[in-house]
mmCIF file of C-alpha atoms in Angstrom:
data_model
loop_
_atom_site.group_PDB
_atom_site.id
_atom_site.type_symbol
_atom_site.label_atom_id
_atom_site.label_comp_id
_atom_site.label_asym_id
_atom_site.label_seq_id
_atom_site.Cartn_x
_atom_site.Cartn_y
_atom_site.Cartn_z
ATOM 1 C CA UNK A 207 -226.241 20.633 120.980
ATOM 2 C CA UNK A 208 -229.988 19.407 120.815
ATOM 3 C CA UNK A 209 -230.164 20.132 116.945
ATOM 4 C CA UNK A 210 -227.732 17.232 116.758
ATOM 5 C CA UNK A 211 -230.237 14.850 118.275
ATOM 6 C CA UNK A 212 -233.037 16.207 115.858
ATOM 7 C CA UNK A 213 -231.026 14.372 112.960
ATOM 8 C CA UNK A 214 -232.717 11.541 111.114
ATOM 9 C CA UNK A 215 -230.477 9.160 109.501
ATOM 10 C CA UNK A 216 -231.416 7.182 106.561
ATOM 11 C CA UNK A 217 -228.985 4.401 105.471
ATOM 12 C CA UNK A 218 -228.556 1.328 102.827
ATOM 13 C CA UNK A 219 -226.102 -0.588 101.186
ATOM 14 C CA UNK A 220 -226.914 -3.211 98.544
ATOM 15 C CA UNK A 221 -223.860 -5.452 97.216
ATOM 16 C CA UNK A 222 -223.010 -5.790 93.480
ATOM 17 C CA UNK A 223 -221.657 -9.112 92.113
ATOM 18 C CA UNK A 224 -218.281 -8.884 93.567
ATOM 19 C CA UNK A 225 -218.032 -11.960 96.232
ATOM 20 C CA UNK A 226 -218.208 -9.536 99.251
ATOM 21 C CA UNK A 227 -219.846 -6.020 99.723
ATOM 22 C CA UNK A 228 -217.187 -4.125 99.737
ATOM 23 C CA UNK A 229 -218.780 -0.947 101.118
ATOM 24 C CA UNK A 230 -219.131 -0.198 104.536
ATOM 25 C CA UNK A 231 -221.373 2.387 106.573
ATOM 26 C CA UNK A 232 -220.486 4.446 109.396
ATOM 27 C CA UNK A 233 -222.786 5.531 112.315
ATOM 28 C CA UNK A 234 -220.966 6.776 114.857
ATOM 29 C CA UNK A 235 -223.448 8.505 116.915
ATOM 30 C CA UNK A 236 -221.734 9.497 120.109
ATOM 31 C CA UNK A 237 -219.182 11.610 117.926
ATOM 32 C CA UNK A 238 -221.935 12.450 115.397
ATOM 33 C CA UNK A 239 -219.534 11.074 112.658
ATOM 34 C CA UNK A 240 -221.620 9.505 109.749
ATOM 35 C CA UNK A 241 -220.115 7.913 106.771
ATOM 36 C CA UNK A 242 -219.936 5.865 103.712
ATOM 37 C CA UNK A 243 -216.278 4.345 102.533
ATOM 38 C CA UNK A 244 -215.859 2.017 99.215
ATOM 39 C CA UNK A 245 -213.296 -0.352 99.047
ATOM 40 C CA UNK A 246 -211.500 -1.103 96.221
ATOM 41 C CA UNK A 247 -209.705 -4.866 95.810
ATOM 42 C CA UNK A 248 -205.908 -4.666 94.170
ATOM 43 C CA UNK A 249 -205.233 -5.899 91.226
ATOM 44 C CA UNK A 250 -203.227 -9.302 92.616
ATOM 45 C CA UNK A 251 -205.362 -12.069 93.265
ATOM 46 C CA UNK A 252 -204.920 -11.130 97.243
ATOM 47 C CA UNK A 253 -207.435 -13.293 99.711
ATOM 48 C CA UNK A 254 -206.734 -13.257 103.237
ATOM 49 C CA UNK A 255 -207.413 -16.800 105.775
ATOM 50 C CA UNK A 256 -211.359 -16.066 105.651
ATOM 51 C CA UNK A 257 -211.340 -15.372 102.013
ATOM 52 C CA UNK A 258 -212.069 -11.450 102.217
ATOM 53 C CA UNK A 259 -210.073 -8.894 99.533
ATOM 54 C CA UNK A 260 -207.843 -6.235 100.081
ATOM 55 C CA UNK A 261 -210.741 -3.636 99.307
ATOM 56 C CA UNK A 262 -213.070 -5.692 102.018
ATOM 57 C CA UNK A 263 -210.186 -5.674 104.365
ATOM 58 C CA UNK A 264 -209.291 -1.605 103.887
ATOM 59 C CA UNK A 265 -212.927 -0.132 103.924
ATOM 60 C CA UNK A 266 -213.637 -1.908 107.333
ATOM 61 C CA UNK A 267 -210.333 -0.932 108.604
ATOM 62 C CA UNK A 268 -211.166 2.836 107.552
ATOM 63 C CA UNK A 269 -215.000 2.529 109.388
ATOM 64 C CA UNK A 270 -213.653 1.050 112.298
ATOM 65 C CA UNK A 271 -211.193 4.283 112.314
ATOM 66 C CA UNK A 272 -214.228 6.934 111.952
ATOM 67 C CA UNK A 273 -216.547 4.569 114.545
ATOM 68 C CA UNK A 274 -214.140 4.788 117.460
ATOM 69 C CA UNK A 275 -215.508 6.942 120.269
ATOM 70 C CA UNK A 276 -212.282 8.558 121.055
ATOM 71 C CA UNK A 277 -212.357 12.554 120.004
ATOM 72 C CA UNK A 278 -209.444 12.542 117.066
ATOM 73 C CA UNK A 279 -210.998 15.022 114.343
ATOM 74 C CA UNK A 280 -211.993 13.537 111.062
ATOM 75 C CA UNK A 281 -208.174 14.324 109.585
ATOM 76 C CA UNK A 282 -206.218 12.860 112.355
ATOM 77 C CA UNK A 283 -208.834 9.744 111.737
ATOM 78 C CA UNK A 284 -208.183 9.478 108.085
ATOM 79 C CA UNK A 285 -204.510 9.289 108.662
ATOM 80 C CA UNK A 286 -204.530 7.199 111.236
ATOM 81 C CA UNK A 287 -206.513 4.510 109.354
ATOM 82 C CA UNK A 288 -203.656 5.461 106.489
ATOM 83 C CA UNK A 289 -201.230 4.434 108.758
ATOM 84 C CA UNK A 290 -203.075 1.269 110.438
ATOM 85 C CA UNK A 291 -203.738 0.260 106.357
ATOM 86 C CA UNK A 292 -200.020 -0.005 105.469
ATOM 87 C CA UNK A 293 -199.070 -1.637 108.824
ATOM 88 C CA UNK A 294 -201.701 -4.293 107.774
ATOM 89 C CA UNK A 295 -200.929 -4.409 104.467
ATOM 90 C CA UNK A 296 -196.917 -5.321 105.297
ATOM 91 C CA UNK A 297 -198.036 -7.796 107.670
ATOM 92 C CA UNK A 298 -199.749 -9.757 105.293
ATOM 93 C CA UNK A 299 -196.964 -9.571 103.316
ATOM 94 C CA UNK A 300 -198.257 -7.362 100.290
ATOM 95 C CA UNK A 301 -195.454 -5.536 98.205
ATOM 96 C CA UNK A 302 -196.387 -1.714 99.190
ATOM 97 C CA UNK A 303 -193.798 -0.534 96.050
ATOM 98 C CA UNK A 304 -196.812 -1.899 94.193
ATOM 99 C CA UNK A 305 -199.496 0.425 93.263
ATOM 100 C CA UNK A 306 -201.470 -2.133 91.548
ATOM 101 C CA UNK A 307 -201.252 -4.517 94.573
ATOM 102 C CA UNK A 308 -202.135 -1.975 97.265
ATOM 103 C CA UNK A 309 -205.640 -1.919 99.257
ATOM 104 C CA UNK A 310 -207.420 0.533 99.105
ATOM 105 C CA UNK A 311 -210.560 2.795 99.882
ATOM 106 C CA UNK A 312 -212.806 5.475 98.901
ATOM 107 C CA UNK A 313 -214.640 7.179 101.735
ATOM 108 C CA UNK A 314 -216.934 10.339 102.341
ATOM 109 C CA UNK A 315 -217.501 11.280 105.960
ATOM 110 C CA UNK A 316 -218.437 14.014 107.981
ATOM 111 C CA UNK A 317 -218.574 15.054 111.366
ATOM 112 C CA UNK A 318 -221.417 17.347 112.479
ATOM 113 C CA UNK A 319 -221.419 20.045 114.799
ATOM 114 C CA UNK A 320 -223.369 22.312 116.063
ATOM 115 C CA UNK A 321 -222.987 25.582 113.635
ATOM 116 C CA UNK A 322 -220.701 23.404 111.048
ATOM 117 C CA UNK A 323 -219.871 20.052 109.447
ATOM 118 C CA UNK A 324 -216.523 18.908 108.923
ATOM 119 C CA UNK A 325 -216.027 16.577 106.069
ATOM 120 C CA UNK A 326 -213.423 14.362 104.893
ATOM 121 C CA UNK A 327 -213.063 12.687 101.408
ATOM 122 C CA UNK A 328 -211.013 9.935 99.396
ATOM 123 C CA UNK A 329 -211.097 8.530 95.677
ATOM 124 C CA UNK A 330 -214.612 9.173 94.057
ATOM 125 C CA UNK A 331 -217.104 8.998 97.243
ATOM 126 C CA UNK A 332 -219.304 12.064 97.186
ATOM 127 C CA UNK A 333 -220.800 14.369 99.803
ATOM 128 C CA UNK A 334 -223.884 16.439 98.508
ATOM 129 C CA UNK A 335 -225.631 19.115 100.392
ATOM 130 C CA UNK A 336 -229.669 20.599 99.637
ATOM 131 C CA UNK A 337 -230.454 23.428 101.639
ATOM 132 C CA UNK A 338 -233.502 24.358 102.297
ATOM 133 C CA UNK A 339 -234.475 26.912 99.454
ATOM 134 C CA UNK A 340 -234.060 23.750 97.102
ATOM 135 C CA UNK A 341 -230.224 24.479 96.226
ATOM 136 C CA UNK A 342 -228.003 21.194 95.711
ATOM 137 C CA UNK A 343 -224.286 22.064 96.501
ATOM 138 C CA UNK A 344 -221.511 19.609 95.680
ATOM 139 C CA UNK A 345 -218.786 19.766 98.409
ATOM 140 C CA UNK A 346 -216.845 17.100 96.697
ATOM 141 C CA UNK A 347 -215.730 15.411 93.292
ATOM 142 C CA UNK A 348 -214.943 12.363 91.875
ATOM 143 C CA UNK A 349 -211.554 12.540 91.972
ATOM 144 C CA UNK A 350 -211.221 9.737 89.694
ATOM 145 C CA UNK A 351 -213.320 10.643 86.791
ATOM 146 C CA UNK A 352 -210.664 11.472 84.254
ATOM 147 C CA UNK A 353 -209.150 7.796 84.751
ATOM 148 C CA UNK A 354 -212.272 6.325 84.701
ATOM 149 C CA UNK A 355 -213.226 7.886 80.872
ATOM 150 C CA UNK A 356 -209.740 7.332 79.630
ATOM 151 C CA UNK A 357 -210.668 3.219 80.723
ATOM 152 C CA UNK A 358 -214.088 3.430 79.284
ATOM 153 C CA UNK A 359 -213.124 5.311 75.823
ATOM 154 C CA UNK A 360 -210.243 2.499 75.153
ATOM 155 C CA UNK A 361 -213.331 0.031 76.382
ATOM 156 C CA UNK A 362 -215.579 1.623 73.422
ATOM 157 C CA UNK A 363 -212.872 1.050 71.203
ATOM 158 C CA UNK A 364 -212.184 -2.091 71.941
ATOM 159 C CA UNK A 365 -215.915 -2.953 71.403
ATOM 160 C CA UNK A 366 -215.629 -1.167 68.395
ATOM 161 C CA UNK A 367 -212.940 -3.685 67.097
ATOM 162 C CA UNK A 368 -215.632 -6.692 67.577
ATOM 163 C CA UNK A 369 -214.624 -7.300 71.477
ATOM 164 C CA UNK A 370 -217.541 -8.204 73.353
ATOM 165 C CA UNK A 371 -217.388 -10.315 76.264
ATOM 166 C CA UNK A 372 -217.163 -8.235 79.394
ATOM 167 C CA UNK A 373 -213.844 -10.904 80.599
ATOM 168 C CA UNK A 374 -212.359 -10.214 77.661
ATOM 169 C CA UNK A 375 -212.837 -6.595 78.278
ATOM 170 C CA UNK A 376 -211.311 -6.797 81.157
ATOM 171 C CA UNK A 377 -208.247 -8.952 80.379
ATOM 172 C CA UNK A 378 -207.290 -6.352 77.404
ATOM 173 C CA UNK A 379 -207.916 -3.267 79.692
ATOM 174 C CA UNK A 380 -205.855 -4.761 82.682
ATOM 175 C CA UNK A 381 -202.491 -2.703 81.620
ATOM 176 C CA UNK A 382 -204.368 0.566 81.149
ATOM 177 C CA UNK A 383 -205.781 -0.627 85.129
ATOM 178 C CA UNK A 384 -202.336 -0.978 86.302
ATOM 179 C CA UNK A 385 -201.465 1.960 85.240
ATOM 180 C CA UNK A 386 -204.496 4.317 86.806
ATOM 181 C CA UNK A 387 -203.551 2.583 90.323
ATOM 182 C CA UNK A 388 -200.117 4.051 89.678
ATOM 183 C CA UNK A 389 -201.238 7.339 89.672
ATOM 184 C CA UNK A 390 -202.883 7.232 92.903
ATOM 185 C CA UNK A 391 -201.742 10.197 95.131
ATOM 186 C CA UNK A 392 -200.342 11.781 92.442
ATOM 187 C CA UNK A 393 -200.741 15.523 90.818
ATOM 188 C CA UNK A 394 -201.687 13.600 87.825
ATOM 189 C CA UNK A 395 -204.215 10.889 89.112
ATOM 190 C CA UNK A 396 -206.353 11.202 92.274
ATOM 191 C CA UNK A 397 -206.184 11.124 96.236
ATOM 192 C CA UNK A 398 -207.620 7.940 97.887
ATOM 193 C CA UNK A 399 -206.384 6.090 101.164
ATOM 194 C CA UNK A 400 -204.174 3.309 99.730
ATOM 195 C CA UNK A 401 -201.791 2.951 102.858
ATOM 196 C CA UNK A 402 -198.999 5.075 100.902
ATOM 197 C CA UNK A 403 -197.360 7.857 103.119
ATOM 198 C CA UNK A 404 -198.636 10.690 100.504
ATOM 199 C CA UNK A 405 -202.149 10.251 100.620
ATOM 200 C CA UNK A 406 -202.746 12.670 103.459
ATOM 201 C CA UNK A 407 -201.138 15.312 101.195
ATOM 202 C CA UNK A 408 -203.917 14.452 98.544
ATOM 203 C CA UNK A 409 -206.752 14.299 101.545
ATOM 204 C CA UNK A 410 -209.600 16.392 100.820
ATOM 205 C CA UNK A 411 -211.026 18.155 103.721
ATOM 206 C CA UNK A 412 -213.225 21.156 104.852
ATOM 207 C CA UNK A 413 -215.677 22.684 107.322
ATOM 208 C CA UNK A 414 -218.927 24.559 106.039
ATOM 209 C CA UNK A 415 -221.409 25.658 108.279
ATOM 210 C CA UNK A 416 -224.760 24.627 108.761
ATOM 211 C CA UNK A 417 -226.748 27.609 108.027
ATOM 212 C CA UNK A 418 -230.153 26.330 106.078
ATOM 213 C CA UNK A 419 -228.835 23.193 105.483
ATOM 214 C CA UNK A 420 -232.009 20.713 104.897
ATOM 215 C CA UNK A 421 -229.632 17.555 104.590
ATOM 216 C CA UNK A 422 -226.652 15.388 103.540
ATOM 217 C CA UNK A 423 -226.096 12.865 101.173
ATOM 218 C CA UNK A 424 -222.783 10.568 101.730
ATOM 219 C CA UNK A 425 -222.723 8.379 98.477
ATOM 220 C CA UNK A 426 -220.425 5.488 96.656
ATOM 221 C CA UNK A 427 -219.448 5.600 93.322
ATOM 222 C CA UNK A 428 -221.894 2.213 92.541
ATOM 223 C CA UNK A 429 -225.133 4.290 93.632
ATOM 224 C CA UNK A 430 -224.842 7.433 91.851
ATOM 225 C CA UNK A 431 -223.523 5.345 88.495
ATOM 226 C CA UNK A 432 -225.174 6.788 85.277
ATOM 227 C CA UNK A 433 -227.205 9.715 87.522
ATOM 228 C CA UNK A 434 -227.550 13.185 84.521
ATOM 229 C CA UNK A 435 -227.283 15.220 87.291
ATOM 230 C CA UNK A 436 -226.444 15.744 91.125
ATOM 231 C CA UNK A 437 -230.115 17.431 91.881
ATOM 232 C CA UNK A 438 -231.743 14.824 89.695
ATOM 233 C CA UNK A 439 -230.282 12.156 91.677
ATOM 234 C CA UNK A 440 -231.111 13.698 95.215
ATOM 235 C CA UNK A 441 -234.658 13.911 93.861
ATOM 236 C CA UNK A 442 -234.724 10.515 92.882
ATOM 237 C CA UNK A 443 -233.422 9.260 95.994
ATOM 238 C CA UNK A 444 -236.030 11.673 98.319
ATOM 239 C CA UNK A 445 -238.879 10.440 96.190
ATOM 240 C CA UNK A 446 -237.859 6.808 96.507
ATOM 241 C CA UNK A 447 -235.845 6.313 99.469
ATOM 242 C CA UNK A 448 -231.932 5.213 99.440
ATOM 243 C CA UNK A 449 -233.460 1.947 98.946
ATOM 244 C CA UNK A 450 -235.825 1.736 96.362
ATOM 245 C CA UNK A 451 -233.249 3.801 94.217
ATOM 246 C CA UNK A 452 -230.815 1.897 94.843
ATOM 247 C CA UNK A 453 -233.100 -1.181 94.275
ATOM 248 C CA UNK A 454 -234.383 -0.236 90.913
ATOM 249 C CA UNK A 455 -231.026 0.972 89.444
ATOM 250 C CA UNK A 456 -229.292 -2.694 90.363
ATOM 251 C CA UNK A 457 -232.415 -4.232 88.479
ATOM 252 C CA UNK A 458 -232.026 -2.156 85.341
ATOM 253 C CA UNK A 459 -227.964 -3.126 85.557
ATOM 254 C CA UNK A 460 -228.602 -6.574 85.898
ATOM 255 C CA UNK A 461 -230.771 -6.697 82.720
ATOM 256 C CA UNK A 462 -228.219 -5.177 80.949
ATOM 257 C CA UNK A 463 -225.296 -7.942 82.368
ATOM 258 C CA UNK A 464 -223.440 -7.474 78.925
ATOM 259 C CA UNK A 465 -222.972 -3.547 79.427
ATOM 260 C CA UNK A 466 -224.608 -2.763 75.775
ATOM 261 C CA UNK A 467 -226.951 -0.403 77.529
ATOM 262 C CA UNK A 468 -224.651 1.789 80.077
ATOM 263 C CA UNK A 469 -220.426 1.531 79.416
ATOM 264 C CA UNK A 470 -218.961 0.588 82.607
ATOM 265 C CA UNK A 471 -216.839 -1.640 84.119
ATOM 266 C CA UNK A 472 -218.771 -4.106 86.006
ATOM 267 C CA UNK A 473 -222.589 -4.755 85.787
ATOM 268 C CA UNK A 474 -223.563 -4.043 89.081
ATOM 269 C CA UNK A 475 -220.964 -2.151 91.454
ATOM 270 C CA UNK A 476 -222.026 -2.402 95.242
ATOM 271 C CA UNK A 477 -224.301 0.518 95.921
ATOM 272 C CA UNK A 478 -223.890 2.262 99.609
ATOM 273 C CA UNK A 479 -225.730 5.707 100.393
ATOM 274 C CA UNK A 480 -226.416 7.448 104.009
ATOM 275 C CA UNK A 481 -229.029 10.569 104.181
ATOM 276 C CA UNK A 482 -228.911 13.315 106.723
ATOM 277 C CA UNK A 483 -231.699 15.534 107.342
ATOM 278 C CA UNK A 484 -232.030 18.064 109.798
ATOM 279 C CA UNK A 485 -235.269 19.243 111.468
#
């Protein structure tokens, strides 16, 4: 097991303009489980006693499940942390019929091994792989990419019709919102960890083995926003460190705070990345 100890880890997580980060990291050494999970606020105006969201609340509760020393493998993790969501969720009195006021979390997470990785994945985190003859492999996708156009193409119209400010955006697109949280672990939506009792049917999950593999990139949504391609971005981010990507992509969002540049939803989402790389 010594190659596991000759694994450098390379982690950052810059927040957006939400009032919390709502991305978490995981390090979880002693059970070589390393992380990042994205959490995503409801739609209700939910706060708990210290102010945090629903999204806040869920992506800590899913680290804290993938940090615990105890040997559960990554899929008995993810469901307990399923599990431990809803119970939290009815206890602060949420209405889990719903969608659109559930908690909920992205996450990409592996576990490595010796000769393999195990991997785990939820909503639109992403788990990239560059072995050592320069290949990039994707072992996920983001699930939710089909919603996400269908938002942004009624957002274009809506521009087109003379609709500018970004609240205002968002006000006219909440039904069309509503509606892509109902199709959450669904054949028609996406899989993500929302406390409902299907996700772990919609779980994505694997083992590949670690033959060549130079390193691993764990990444949310907010950090690989407007990337042309996966080996583009993984050259970016080697050349200027998780970082000063990360760094200089929030800069160029913030100067365009009225989304002229770049369609999206927010101006700056929070940006989370961990880098794996194997002597």
């Amino acid at each position: 097991m010594d190659s596991l100890n000759r694994c450098g880890v390379e982690k950052y997580t810059l927040q957006g303009d939400g009032e919390w980060n709502e991305d978490v990291l995981v390090v979880n050494e002693s059970a070589a489980i390393y992380g990042v999970v994205d959490g995503a606020t409801s739609l209700s105006p939910y706060r708990n006693p210290e102010g945090f969201t629903g999204g806040y609340l869920a992506a800590r509760l899913a680290a804290d499940c993938f940090g615990e020393p105890e040997g559960l493998s990554l899929d008995n993790r993810a469901v307990r942390s399923n599990e431990r969501l809803h119970e939290a969720m009815v206890s602060e009195g949420v209405d889990v019929l719903d969608a659109s006021a559930l908690w909920s979390a992205a996450y990409a997470v592996v576990a490595v091994r010796e000769y393999s990785i195990d991997y785990v994945q939820s909503g639109d985190c992403m788990l990239l792989c560059r072995y050592k003859d320069g290949t990039v492999r994707a072992l996920t996708h983001t699930q939710v990419a089909h919603i996400d156009q269908k938002t942004l193409d009624r957002m274009a119209e809506l521009r087109e019709s003379g609709v500018q400010e970004p609240a205002e955006l968002r006000r006219l697109l909440m039904p069309l919102l509503r509606d892509n949280r109902s199709k959450a672990n669904t054949l028609e939506g996406y899989g993500v960890m929302n406390g409902s009792a299907d996700f772990p049917l919609f779980l994505e999950k694997g083992t590949f083995n670690r033959a060549n593999v130079e390193s691993l990139y764990l990444l949310t949504d907010g950090i690989y926003s407007g990337a042309e391609s996966w080996t583009s971005l993984l050259t970016s981010i080697d050349a200027k460190g998780l970082k000063g990507y990360a760094d200089e992509l929030y800069a160029a969002e913030q100067e365009d705070a009225r989304l002229q540049a770049t369609l999206r939803l927010k101006v700056s989402d929070d940006k989370t990345g961990l880098v794996l790389r194997f002597a």
